[in-house]
Tab-separated table of C-alpha atoms and ligand atoms in Angstrom:
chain	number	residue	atom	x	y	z
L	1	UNK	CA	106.950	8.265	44.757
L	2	UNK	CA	103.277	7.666	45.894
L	3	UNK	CA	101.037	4.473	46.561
L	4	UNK	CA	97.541	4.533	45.381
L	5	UNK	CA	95.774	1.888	47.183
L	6	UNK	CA	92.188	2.144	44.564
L	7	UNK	CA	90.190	-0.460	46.424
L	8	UNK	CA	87.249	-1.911	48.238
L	9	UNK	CA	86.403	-1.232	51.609
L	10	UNK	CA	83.773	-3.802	53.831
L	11	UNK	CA	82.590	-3.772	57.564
L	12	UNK	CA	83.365	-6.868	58.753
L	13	UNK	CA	80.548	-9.007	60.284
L	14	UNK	CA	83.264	-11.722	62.008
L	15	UNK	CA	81.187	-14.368	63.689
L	16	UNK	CA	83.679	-16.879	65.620
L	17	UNK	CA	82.198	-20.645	65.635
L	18	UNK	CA	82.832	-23.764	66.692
L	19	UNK	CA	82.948	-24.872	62.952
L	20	UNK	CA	82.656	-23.549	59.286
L	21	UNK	CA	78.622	-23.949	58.654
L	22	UNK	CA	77.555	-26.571	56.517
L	23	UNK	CA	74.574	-26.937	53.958
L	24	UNK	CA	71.575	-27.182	55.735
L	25	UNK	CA	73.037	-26.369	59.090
L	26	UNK	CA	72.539	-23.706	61.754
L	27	UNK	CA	74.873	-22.656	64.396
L	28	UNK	CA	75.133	-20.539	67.333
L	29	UNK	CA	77.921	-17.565	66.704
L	30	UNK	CA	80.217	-17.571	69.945
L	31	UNK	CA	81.376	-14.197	69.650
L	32	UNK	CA	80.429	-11.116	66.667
L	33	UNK	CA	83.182	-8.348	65.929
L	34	UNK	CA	82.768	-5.671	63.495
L	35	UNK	CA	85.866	-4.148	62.380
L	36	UNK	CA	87.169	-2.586	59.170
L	37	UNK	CA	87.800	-4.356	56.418
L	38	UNK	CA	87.821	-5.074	52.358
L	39	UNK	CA	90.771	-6.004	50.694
L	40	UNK	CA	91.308	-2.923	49.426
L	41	UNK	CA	91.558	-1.030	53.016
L	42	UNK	CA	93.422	-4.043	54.269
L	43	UNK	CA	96.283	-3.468	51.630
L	44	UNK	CA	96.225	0.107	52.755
L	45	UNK	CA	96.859	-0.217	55.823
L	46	UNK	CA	99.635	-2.922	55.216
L	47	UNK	CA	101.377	-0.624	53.322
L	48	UNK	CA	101.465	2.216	55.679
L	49	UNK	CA	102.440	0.214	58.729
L	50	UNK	CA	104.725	-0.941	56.627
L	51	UNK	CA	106.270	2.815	55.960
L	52	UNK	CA	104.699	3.757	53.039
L	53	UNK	CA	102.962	7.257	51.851
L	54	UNK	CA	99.415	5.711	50.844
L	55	UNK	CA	96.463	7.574	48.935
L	56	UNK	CA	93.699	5.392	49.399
L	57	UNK	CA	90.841	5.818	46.768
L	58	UNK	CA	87.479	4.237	46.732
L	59	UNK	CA	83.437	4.565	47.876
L	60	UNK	CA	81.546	4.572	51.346
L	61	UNK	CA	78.015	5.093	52.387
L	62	UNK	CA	77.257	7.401	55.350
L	63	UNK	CA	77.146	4.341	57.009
L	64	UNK	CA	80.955	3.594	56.981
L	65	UNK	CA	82.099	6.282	58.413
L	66	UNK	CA	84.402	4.349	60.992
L	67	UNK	CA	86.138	2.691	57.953
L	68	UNK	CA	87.239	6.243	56.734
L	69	UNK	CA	88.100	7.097	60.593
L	70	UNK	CA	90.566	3.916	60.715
L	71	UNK	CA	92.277	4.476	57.800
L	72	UNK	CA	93.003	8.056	58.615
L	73	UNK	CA	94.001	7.418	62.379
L	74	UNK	CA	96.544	4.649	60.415
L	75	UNK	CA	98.031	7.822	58.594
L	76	UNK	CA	96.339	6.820	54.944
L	77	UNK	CA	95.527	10.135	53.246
L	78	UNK	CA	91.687	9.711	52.344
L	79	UNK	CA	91.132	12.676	50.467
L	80	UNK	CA	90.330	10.882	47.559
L	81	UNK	CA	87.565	8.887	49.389
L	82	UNK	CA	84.027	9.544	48.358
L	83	UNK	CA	81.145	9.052	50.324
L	84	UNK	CA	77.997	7.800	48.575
L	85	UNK	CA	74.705	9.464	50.293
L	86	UNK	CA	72.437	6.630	49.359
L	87	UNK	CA	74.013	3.263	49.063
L	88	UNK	CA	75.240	1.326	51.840
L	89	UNK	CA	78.755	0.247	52.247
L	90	UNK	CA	80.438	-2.646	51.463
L	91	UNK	CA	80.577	-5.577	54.091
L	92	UNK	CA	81.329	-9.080	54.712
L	93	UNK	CA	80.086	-11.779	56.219
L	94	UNK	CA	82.914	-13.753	57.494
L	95	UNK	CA	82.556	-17.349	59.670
L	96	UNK	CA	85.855	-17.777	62.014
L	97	UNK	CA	86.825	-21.361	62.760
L	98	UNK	CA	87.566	-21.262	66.546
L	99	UNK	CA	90.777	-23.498	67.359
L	100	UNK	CA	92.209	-23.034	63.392
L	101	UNK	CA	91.110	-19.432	62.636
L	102	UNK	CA	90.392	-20.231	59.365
L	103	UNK	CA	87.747	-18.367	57.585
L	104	UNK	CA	84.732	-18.505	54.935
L	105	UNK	CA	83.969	-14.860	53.047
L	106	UNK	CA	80.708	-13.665	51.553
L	107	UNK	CA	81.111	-10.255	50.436
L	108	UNK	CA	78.215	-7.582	48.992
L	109	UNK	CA	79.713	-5.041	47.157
L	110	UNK	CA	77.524	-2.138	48.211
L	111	UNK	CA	79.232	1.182	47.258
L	112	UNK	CA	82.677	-0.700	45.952
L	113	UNK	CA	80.440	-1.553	42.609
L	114	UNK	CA	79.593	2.275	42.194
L	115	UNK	CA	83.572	2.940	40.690
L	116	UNK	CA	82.974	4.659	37.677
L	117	UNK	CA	85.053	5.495	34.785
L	118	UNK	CA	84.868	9.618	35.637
L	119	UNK	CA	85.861	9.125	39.110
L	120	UNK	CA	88.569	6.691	38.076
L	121	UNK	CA	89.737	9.418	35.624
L	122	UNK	CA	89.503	11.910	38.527
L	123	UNK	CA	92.046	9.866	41.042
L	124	UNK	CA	94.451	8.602	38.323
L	125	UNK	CA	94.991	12.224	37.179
L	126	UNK	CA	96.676	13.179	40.834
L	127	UNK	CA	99.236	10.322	40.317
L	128	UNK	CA	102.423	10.763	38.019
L	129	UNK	CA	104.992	7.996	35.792
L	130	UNK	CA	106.758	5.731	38.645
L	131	UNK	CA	103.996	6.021	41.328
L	132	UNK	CA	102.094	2.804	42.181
L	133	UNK	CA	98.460	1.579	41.898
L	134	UNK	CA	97.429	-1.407	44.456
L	135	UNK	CA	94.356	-3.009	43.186
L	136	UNK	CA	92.164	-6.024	43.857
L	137	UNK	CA	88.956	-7.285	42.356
L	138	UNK	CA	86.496	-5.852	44.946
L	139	UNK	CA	85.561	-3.056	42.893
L	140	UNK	CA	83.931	-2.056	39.723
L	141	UNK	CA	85.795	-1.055	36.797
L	142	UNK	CA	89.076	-2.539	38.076
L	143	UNK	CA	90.242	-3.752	34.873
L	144	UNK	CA	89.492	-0.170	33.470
L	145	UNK	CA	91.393	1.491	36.297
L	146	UNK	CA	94.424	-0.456	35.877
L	147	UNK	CA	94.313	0.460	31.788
L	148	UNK	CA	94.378	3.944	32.788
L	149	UNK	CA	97.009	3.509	35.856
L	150	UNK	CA	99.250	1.375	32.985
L	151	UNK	CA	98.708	3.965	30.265
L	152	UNK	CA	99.917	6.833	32.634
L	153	UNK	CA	103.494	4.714	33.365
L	154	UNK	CA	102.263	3.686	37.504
L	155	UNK	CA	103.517	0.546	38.470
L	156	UNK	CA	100.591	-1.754	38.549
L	157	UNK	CA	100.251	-3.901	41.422
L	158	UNK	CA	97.427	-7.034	41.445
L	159	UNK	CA	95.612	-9.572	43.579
L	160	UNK	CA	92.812	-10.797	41.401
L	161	UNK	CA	90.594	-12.313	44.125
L	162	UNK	CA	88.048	-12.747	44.284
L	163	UNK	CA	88.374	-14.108	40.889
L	164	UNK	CA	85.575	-14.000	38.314
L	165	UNK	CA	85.065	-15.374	34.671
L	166	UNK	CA	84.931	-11.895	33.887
L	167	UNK	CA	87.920	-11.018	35.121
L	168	UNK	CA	89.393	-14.165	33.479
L	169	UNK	CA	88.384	-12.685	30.387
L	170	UNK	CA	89.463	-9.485	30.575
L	171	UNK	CA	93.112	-9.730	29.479
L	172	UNK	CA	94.209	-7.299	32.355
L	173	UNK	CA	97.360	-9.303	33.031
L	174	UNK	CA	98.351	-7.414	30.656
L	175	UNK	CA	98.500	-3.875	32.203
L	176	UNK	CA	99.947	-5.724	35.852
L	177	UNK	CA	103.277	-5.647	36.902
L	178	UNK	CA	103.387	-7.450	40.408
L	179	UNK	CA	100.489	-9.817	40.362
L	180	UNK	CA	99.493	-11.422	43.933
L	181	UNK	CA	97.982	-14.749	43.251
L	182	UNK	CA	97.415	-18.178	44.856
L	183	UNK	CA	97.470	-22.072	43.048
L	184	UNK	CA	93.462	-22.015	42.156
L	185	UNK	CA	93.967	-18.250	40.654
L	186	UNK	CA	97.102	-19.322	39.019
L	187	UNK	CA	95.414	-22.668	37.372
L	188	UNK	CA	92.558	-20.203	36.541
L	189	UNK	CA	94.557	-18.206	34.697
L	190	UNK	CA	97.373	-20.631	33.442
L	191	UNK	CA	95.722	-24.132	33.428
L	192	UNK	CA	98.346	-25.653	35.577
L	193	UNK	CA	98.300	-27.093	38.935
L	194	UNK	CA	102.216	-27.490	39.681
L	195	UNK	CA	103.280	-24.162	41.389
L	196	UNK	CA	107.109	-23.927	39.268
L	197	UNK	CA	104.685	-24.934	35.715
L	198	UNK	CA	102.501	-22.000	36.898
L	199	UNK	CA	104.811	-19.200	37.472
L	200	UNK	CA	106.929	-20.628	33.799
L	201	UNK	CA	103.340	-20.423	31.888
L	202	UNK	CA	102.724	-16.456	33.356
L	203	UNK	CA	105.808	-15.620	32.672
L	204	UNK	CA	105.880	-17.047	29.019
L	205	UNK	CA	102.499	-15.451	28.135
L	206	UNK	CA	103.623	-12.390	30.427
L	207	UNK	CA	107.229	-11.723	30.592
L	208	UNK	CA	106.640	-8.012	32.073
L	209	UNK	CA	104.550	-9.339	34.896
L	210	UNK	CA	106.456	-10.548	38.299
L	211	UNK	CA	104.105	-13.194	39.795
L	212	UNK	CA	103.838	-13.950	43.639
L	213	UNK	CA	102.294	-17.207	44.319
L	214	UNK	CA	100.945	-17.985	47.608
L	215	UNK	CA	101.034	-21.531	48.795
L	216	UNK	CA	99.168	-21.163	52.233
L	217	UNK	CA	101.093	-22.754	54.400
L	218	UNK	CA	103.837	-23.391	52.883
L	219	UNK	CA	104.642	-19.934	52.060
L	220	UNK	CA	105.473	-18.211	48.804
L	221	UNK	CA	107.184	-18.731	45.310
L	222	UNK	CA	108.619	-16.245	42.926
L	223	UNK	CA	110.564	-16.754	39.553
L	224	UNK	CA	113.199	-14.639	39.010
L	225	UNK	CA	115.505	-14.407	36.127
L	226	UNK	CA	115.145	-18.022	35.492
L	227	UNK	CA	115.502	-18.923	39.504
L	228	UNK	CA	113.095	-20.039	41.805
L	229	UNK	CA	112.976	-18.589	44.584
L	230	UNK	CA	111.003	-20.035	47.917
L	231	UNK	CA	109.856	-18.430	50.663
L	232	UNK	CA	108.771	-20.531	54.015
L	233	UNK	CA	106.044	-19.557	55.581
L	234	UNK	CA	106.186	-18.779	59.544
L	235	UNK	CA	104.247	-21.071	61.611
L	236	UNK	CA	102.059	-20.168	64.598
L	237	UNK	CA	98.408	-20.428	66.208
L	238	UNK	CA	96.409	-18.585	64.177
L	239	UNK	CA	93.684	-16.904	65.644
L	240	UNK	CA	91.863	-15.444	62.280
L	241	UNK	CA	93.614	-15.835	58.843
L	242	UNK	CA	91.558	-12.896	57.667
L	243	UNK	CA	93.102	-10.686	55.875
L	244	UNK	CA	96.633	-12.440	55.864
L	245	UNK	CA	97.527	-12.001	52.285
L	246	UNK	CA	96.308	-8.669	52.265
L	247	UNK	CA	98.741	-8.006	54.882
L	248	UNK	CA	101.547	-9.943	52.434
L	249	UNK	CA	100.923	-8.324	49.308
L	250	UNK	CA	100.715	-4.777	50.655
L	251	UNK	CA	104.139	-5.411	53.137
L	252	UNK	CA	105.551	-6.529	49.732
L	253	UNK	CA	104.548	-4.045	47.652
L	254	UNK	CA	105.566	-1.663	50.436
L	255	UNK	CA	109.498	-2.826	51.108
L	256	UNK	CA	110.043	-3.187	47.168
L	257	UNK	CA	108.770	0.449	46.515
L	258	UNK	CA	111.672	1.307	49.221
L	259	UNK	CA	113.818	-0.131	47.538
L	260	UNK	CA	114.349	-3.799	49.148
L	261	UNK	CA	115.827	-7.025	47.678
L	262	UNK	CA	112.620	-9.353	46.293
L	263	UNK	CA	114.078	-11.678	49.011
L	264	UNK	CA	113.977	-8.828	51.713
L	265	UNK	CA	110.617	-7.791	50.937
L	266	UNK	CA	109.457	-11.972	50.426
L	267	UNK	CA	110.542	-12.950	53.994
L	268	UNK	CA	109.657	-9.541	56.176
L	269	UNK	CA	106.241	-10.118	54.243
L	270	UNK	CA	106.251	-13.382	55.588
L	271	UNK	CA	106.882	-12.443	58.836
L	272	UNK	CA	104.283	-9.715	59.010
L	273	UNK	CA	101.018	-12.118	57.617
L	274	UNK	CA	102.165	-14.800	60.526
L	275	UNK	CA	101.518	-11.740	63.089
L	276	UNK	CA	98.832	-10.752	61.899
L	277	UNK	CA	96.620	-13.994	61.964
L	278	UNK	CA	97.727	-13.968	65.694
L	279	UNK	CA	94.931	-11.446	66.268
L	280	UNK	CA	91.370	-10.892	65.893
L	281	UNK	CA	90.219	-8.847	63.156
L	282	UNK	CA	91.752	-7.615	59.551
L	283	UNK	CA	93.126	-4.709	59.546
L	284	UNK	CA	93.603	-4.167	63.204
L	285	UNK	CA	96.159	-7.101	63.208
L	286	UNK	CA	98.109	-5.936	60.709
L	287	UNK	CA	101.843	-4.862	62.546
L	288	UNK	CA	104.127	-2.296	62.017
L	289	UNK	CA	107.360	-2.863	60.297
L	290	UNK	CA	109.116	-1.799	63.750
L	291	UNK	CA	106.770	-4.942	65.276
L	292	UNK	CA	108.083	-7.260	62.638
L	293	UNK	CA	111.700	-6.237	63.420
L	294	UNK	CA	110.878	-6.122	66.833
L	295	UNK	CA	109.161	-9.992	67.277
L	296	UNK	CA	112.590	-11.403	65.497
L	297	UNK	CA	115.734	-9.164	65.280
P	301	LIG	O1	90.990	-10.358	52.585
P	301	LIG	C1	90.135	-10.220	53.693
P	301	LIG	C2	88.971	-9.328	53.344
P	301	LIG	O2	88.185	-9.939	52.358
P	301	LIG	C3	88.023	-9.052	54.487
P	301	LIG	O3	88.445	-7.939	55.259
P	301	LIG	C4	86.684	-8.884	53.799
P	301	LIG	O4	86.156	-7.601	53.874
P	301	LIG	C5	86.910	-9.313	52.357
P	301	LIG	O5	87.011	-8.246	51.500
């Protein structure tokens, strides 16, 4: 069984300040890092520290070369990359609270919006019934990749952020199978604030579809076969929050496709995100499983 991560990958401008900017307002940057990023290479990387035999499929410029360099030095097999000679990469702009590590995103989409439906067709076809497909929304034609990952029996696997009324629109939830979301996304989608009356709506409209709802800091809620099931988040000092549910959803999606317990795969997931935001940087803080076991067993 194989993991195709299809997804978006950014060079991240992280500029640590004393506060998120506000309207009207300039600040002095203490500190600027530039390190890989994009949801899409984040989730890669989860899931191969997490153990898992990733093919990770999406666009670069000649610029990004160092994006391509991290994922293979993480053990992702990239020969389904392309590299765009013209267009720049991806990147984000991303504004670090000092003190909370929280964060504010812009991202351009650079070569993630070049995804087209014949290089789609191109990566799907090296994939077989029972694989999975890891997507986000950082890319073009996502809802058209995950028809043609659905149609071919992969197990789709969704976080729909950042969410858009096109995506809204789209009725893709119907071609997902474990869909990564958070309480706006899921009263986006549903039109209900209460975390137990979203995860009842998706599963009445979807009852295929196993939703993950992320409640910040208060961790994570599932329903299963009529339970629900909580998961606590663990508490720290975070240093950056970026790419913590990226970290989540691809530990997740990881440990299930080995064949762990929802409740396994919920609380090492857990464990991994509150590691990660205790260092600088997305994708360079994400552990290893052995450093999750490690920190608590
Ligand atoms: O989820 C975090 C990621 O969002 C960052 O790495 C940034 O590139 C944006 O895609």
């Amino acid at each position: 069984m194989k993991i195709l991560s299809f997804g978006s990958l950014n060079l991240d401008y992280s500029y640590r300040l004393a506060h998120i900017v506000a309207p009207g307002e300039t600040i002095s940057a203490l500190e600027l890092g530039v390190n890989c990023g994009g949801k899409g290479l984040n989730q890669s990387v989860a899931l191969r520290k997490a153990g898992a035999e990733v093919w990770h499929a999406g666009i670069i410029g000649t610029d990004g070369m160092m994006l391509k360099e991290m994922l293979d030095s993480a053990g992702v097999n990239t020969s389904l990359l392309k590299i765009d000679p013209v267009t720049k990469s991806g990147h984000a702009i991303i504004q670090i609270e000092e003190g909370s590590g929280q964060n504010c995103i812009i991202v351009y989409e650079g070569t993630n919006g070049l995804v087209d439906k014949d290089y789609i067709h191109d990566v799907v076809e090296h994939f077989e019934p029972g694989d999975f497909a890891v997507f986000q929304n950082e890319i073009s034609n996502v809802d058209y990749a995950m028809q043609c990952c659905h149609a071919k029996g992969l197990r789709v696997v969704f976080n729909p952020s950042p969410m858009t009324d096109k995506l809204l629109s789209s009725g893709v939830w119907e071609f997902v199978d474990d869909l990564f979301i958070n309480e706006t996304e899921g009263f986006q989608i549903t039109g209900k604030n209460d975390p137990e009356e979203i995860l009842m709506e998706m599963k009445a409209r979807y009852p295929h579809c196993r939703t993950i709802l992320t409640l910040g800091s208060d961790g994570s809620i599932m329903l299963v076969d009529g339970e629900f099931v909580r998961q606590a988040a663990y508490k720290c000092e975070a240093v950056d929050t970026t790419g913590a549910g990226d970290t989540f959803s691809g530990f997740f999606t990881a440990l299930s496709a080995a064949g762990r317990t929802y409740k396994e795969a919920l609380d090492l997931a857990s464990r991994a995100s509150s590691l990660a935001v205790r260092k600088k940087g997305a994708s360079a803080a994400i552990p290893t499983l052995q450093e999750v076991l490690d920190a608590w067993f």
